[in-house]
JSON list of C-alpha atoms in Angstrom, two decimals:
[
{"chain": "V", "resi": 175, "resn": "GLY", "atom": "CA", "xyz": [13.12, 12.42, 13.05]},
{"chain": "V", "resi": 176, "resn": "LYS", "atom": "CA", "xyz": [9.60, 11.44, 11.94]},
{"chain": "V", "resi": 177, "resn": "SER", "atom": "CA", "xyz": [9.80, 7.70, 12.64]},
{"chain": "V", "resi": 178, "resn": "SER", "atom": "CA", "xyz": [11.47, 8.30, 16.00]},
{"chain": "V", "resi": 179, "resn": "PHE", "atom": "CA", "xyz": [8.61, 10.65, 16.94]},
{"chain": "V", "resi": 180, "resn": "ILE", "atom": "CA", "xyz": [6.08, 7.95, 16.01]},
{"chain": "V", "resi": 181, "resn": "ASN", "atom": "CA", "xyz": [7.96, 5.39, 18.12]},
{"chain": "V", "resi": 182, "resn": "THR", "atom": "CA", "xyz": [7.90, 7.79, 21.09]},
{"chain": "V", "resi": 183, "resn": "CYS", "atom": "CA", "xyz": [4.13, 8.28, 20.68]},
{"chain": "V", "resi": 184, "resn": "GLU", "atom": "CA", "xyz": [3.58, 4.53, 20.48]},
{"chain": "V", "resi": 185, "resn": "ARG", "atom": "CA", "xyz": [5.54, 3.91, 23.69]},
{"chain": "V", "resi": 186, "resn": "ALA", "atom": "CA", "xyz": [3.67, 6.73, 25.45]},
{"chain": "V", "resi": 187, "resn": "LEU", "atom": "CA", "xyz": [0.22, 5.41, 24.44]},
{"chain": "V", "resi": 188, "resn": "LYS", "atom": "CA", "xyz": [1.06, 1.72, 24.85]},
{"chain": "V", "resi": 189, "resn": "PRO", "atom": "CA", "xyz": [3.03, 1.40, 28.11]},
{"chain": "V", "resi": 190, "resn": "ASN", "atom": "CA", "xyz": [3.72, -2.33, 27.61]},
{"chain": "V", "resi": 191, "resn": "LEU", "atom": "CA", "xyz": [5.45, -1.69, 24.29]},
{"chain": "V", "resi": 192, "resn": "ARG", "atom": "CA", "xyz": [9.24, -1.79, 24.71]},
{"chain": "V", "resi": 193, "resn": "LYS", "atom": "CA", "xyz": [10.13, -0.64, 21.20]},
{"chain": "V", "resi": 194, "resn": "GLY", "atom": "CA", "xyz": [8.13, 1.32, 18.64]},
{"chain": "V", "resi": 195, "resn": "THR", "atom": "CA", "xyz": [7.14, -0.33, 15.38]},
{"chain": "V", "resi": 196, "resn": "ALA", "atom": "CA", "xyz": [8.29, 2.40, 12.95]},
{"chain": "V", "resi": 197, "resn": "ASP", "atom": "CA", "xyz": [11.54, 1.51, 11.18]},
{"chain": "V", "resi": 198, "resn": "ILE", "atom": "CA", "xyz": [14.26, 4.07, 11.71]},
{"chain": "V", "resi": 199, "resn": "GLN", "atom": "CA", "xyz": [16.69, 4.79, 8.88]},
{"chain": "V", "resi": 200, "resn": "THR", "atom": "CA", "xyz": [20.21, 5.23, 10.26]},
{"chain": "V", "resi": 201, "resn": "ALA", "atom": "CA", "xyz": [22.26, 5.19, 7.04]},
{"chain": "V", "resi": 202, "resn": "GLY", "atom": "CA", "xyz": [21.51, 8.81, 6.19]},
{"chain": "V", "resi": 203, "resn": "GLY", "atom": "CA", "xyz": [19.10, 7.98, 3.38]},
{"chain": "V", "resi": 204, "resn": "GLU", "atom": "CA", "xyz": [15.33, 7.93, 3.13]},
{"chain": "V", "resi": 205, "resn": "GLY", "atom": "CA", "xyz": [13.83, 4.73, 4.47]},
{"chain": "V", "resi": 206, "resn": "THR", "atom": "CA", "xyz": [10.09, 5.33, 4.13]},
{"chain": "V", "resi": 207, "resn": "ILE", "atom": "CA", "xyz": [8.89, 5.00, 0.53]},
{"chain": "V", "resi": 208, "resn": "ALA", "atom": "CA", "xyz": [5.25, 4.15, 1.23]},
{"chain": "V", "resi": 209, "resn": "LEU", "atom": "CA", "xyz": [2.77, 5.93, 3.46]},
{"chain": "V", "resi": 210, "resn": "GLN", "atom": "CA", "xyz": [2.48, 3.94, 6.71]},
{"chain": "V", "resi": 211, "resn": "ASP", "atom": "CA", "xyz": [-0.25, 4.02, 9.40]},
{"chain": "V", "resi": 212, "resn": "PHE", "atom": "CA", "xyz": [0.62, 3.80, 13.10]},
{"chain": "V", "resi": 213, "resn": "LEU", "atom": "CA", "xyz": [-1.58, 3.79, 16.21]},
{"chain": "V", "resi": 214, "resn": "ASP", "atom": "CA", "xyz": [-4.63, 3.09, 14.05]},
{"chain": "V", "resi": 215, "resn": "ASP", "atom": "CA", "xyz": [-5.70, 0.35, 16.48]},
{"chain": "V", "resi": 216, "resn": "LEU", "atom": "CA", "xyz": [-6.74, 2.62, 19.34]},
{"chain": "V", "resi": 217, "resn": "GLY", "atom": "CA", "xyz": [-10.45, 2.22, 18.63]},
{"chain": "V", "resi": 218, "resn": "ASN", "atom": "CA", "xyz": [-11.12, 5.63, 17.12]},
{"chain": "V", "resi": 219, "resn": "ASP", "atom": "CA", "xyz": [-10.24, 7.52, 13.94]},
{"chain": "V", "resi": 220, "resn": "PHE", "atom": "CA", "xyz": [-6.87, 8.69, 15.30]},
{"chain": "V", "resi": 221, "resn": "ARG", "atom": "CA", "xyz": [-3.73, 7.53, 13.53]},
{"chain": "V", "resi": 222, "resn": "LEU", "atom": "CA", "xyz": [-0.24, 8.73, 12.80]},
{"chain": "V", "resi": 223, "resn": "VAL", "atom": "CA", "xyz": [0.95, 8.53, 9.20]},
{"chain": "V", "resi": 224, "resn": "ASP", "atom": "CA", "xyz": [4.66, 8.27, 8.47]},
{"chain": "V", "resi": 225, "resn": "THR", "atom": "CA", "xyz": [5.89, 9.65, 5.18]},
{"chain": "V", "resi": 226, "resn": "ARG", "atom": "CA", "xyz": [9.25, 10.00, 3.54]},
{"chain": "V", "resi": 227, "resn": "GLY", "atom": "CA", "xyz": [11.33, 13.12, 3.98]},
{"chain": "V", "resi": 228, "resn": "PHE", "atom": "CA", "xyz": [11.12, 16.05, 1.63]},
{"chain": "V", "resi": 229, "resn": "PHE", "atom": "CA", "xyz": [14.57, 17.44, 0.87]},
{"chain": "V", "resi": 230, "resn": "LYS", "atom": "CA", "xyz": [14.50, 19.12, -2.55]},
{"chain": "V", "resi": 231, "resn": "HIS", "atom": "CA", "xyz": [11.54, 21.46, -1.96]},
{"chain": "V", "resi": 232, "resn": "ASP", "atom": "CA", "xyz": [10.60, 21.29, -5.64]},
{"chain": "V", "resi": 233, "resn": "ILE", "atom": "CA", "xyz": [7.28, 20.97, -7.49]},
{"chain": "V", "resi": 234, "resn": "GLY", "atom": "CA", "xyz": [7.42, 17.15, -7.44]},
{"chain": "V", "resi": 235, "resn": "GLU", "atom": "CA", "xyz": [7.72, 17.05, -3.66]},
{"chain": "V", "resi": 236, "resn": "PHE", "atom": "CA", "xyz": [5.06, 19.73, -3.24]},
{"chain": "V", "resi": 237, "resn": "THR", "atom": "CA", "xyz": [2.68, 17.72, -5.43]},
{"chain": "V", "resi": 238, "resn": "ALA", "atom": "CA", "xyz": [3.41, 14.51, -3.49]},
{"chain": "V", "resi": 239, "resn": "LEU", "atom": "CA", "xyz": [2.79, 16.29, -0.18]},
{"chain": "V", "resi": 240, "resn": "THR", "atom": "CA", "xyz": [-0.45, 17.79, -1.51]},
{"chain": "V", "resi": 241, "resn": "ASN", "atom": "CA", "xyz": [-1.64, 14.37, -2.67]},
{"chain": "V", "resi": 242, "resn": "ILE", "atom": "CA", "xyz": [-0.84, 12.92, 0.78]},
{"chain": "V", "resi": 243, "resn": "VAL", "atom": "CA", "xyz": [-2.63, 15.69, 2.67]},
{"chain": "V", "resi": 244, "resn": "TYR", "atom": "CA", "xyz": [-5.74, 15.43, 0.49]},
{"chain": "V", "resi": 245, "resn": "GLY", "atom": "CA", "xyz": [-5.92, 11.63, 0.71]},
{"chain": "V", "resi": 246, "resn": "ARG", "atom": "CA", "xyz": [-5.05, 10.90, -2.90]},
{"chain": "V", "resi": 247, "resn": "ILE", "atom": "CA", "xyz": [-2.09, 8.79, -1.74]},
{"chain": "V", "resi": 248, "resn": "LYS", "atom": "CA", "xyz": [-3.30, 6.42, 0.98]},
{"chain": "V", "resi": 249, "resn": "PRO", "atom": "CA", "xyz": [-1.43, 4.38, 3.59]},
{"chain": "V", "resi": 250, "resn": "GLY", "atom": "CA", "xyz": [0.21, 1.38, 1.96]},
{"chain": "V", "resi": 251, "resn": "GLN", "atom": "CA", "xyz": [0.72, 3.19, -1.35]},
{"chain": "V", "resi": 252, "resn": "ASN", "atom": "CA", "xyz": [4.16, 4.28, -2.56]},
{"chain": "V", "resi": 253, "resn": "ILE", "atom": "CA", "xyz": [4.84, 7.99, -2.54]},
{"chain": "V", "resi": 254, "resn": "THR", "atom": "CA", "xyz": [5.49, 9.25, -6.05]},
{"chain": "V", "resi": 255, "resn": "PHE", "atom": "CA", "xyz": [6.95, 12.57, -7.05]},
{"chain": "V", "resi": 256, "resn": "GLU", "atom": "CA", "xyz": [4.80, 13.46, -10.02]},
{"chain": "V", "resi": 257, "resn": "THR", "atom": "CA", "xyz": [4.82, 16.94, -11.44]},
{"chain": "V", "resi": 258, "resn": "GLU", "atom": "CA", "xyz": [1.06, 17.22, -11.88]},
{"chain": "V", "resi": 259, "resn": "ALA", "atom": "CA", "xyz": [-1.43, 17.23, -9.05]},
{"chain": "V", "resi": 260, "resn": "ASP", "atom": "CA", "xyz": [-4.48, 15.01, -9.19]},
{"chain": "V", "resi": 261, "resn": "ASN", "atom": "CA", "xyz": [-7.21, 17.39, -10.36]},
{"chain": "V", "resi": 262, "resn": "THR", "atom": "CA", "xyz": [-10.16, 15.33, -9.12]},
{"chain": "V", "resi": 263, "resn": "ASP", "atom": "CA", "xyz": [-12.53, 17.02, -6.73]},
{"chain": "V", "resi": 264, "resn": "SER", "atom": "CA", "xyz": [-10.82, 17.05, -3.33]},
{"chain": "V", "resi": 265, "resn": "GLU", "atom": "CA", "xyz": [-14.19, 17.19, -1.54]},
{"chain": "V", "resi": 266, "resn": "ASP", "atom": "CA", "xyz": [-14.71, 13.53, -2.48]},
{"chain": "V", "resi": 267, "resn": "TYR", "atom": "CA", "xyz": [-11.63, 12.65, -0.44]},
{"chain": "V", "resi": 268, "resn": "PHE", "atom": "CA", "xyz": [-12.51, 14.69, 2.68]},
{"chain": "V", "resi": 269, "resn": "PRO", "atom": "CA", "xyz": [-12.79, 11.68, 5.05]},
{"chain": "V", "resi": 270, "resn": "ASN", "atom": "CA", "xyz": [-9.28, 10.67, 3.95]},
{"chain": "V", "resi": 271, "resn": "TRP", "atom": "CA", "xyz": [-7.70, 14.12, 4.43]},
{"chain": "V", "resi": 272, "resn": "LEU", "atom": "CA", "xyz": [-5.01, 14.48, 7.06]},
{"chain": "V", "resi": 273, "resn": "HIS", "atom": "CA", "xyz": [-6.62, 16.86, 9.53]},
{"chain": "V", "resi": 274, "resn": "ALA", "atom": "CA", "xyz": [-3.49, 17.78, 11.47]},
{"chain": "V", "resi": 275, "resn": "ILE", "atom": "CA", "xyz": [0.13, 17.76, 10.41]},
{"chain": "V", "resi": 276, "resn": "ILE", "atom": "CA", "xyz": [3.19, 17.50, 12.63]},
{"chain": "V", "resi": 277, "resn": "ILE", "atom": "CA", "xyz": [6.35, 18.67, 10.90]},
{"chain": "V", "resi": 278, "resn": "VAL", "atom": "CA", "xyz": [9.57, 17.18, 12.24]},
{"chain": "V", "resi": 279, "resn": "LEU", "atom": "CA", "xyz": [12.74, 19.08, 11.45]},
{"chain": "V", "resi": 280, "resn": "SER", "atom": "CA", "xyz": [16.07, 17.46, 12.02]}
]
C-alpha cells in the first residue's frame, strides 16, 4: 500500500531508479515502525513521509496520527501509540506540519 506508492513515486521522479527505496512488508504485518522521509533530495521542501498502518482506529492511533501530522513525531523517530496528545503549542511546529496527506487504502 503506502510503501509501494512511495516506490512508484520515486521511480516516476527518478527515471534511472530501477527499484524504489521504501521497504515493502509482505508477511502481512506492519513493517514501518519509524517515520521515514523519501524524495527529500529533490532540492525543495517536498518529501514523502512513510508511516506505519493504522488498523485499530482507537485513541492511541488517533493520537499518534495527530502527533505525526503536527510534526511532534519527526522522520527517524519511532511512532508511539500514547493515549495523551502532546499539548504544546502546535503553532511552534508549523514548519514541520504535514501539509498534504495521501491516504492509501488496501
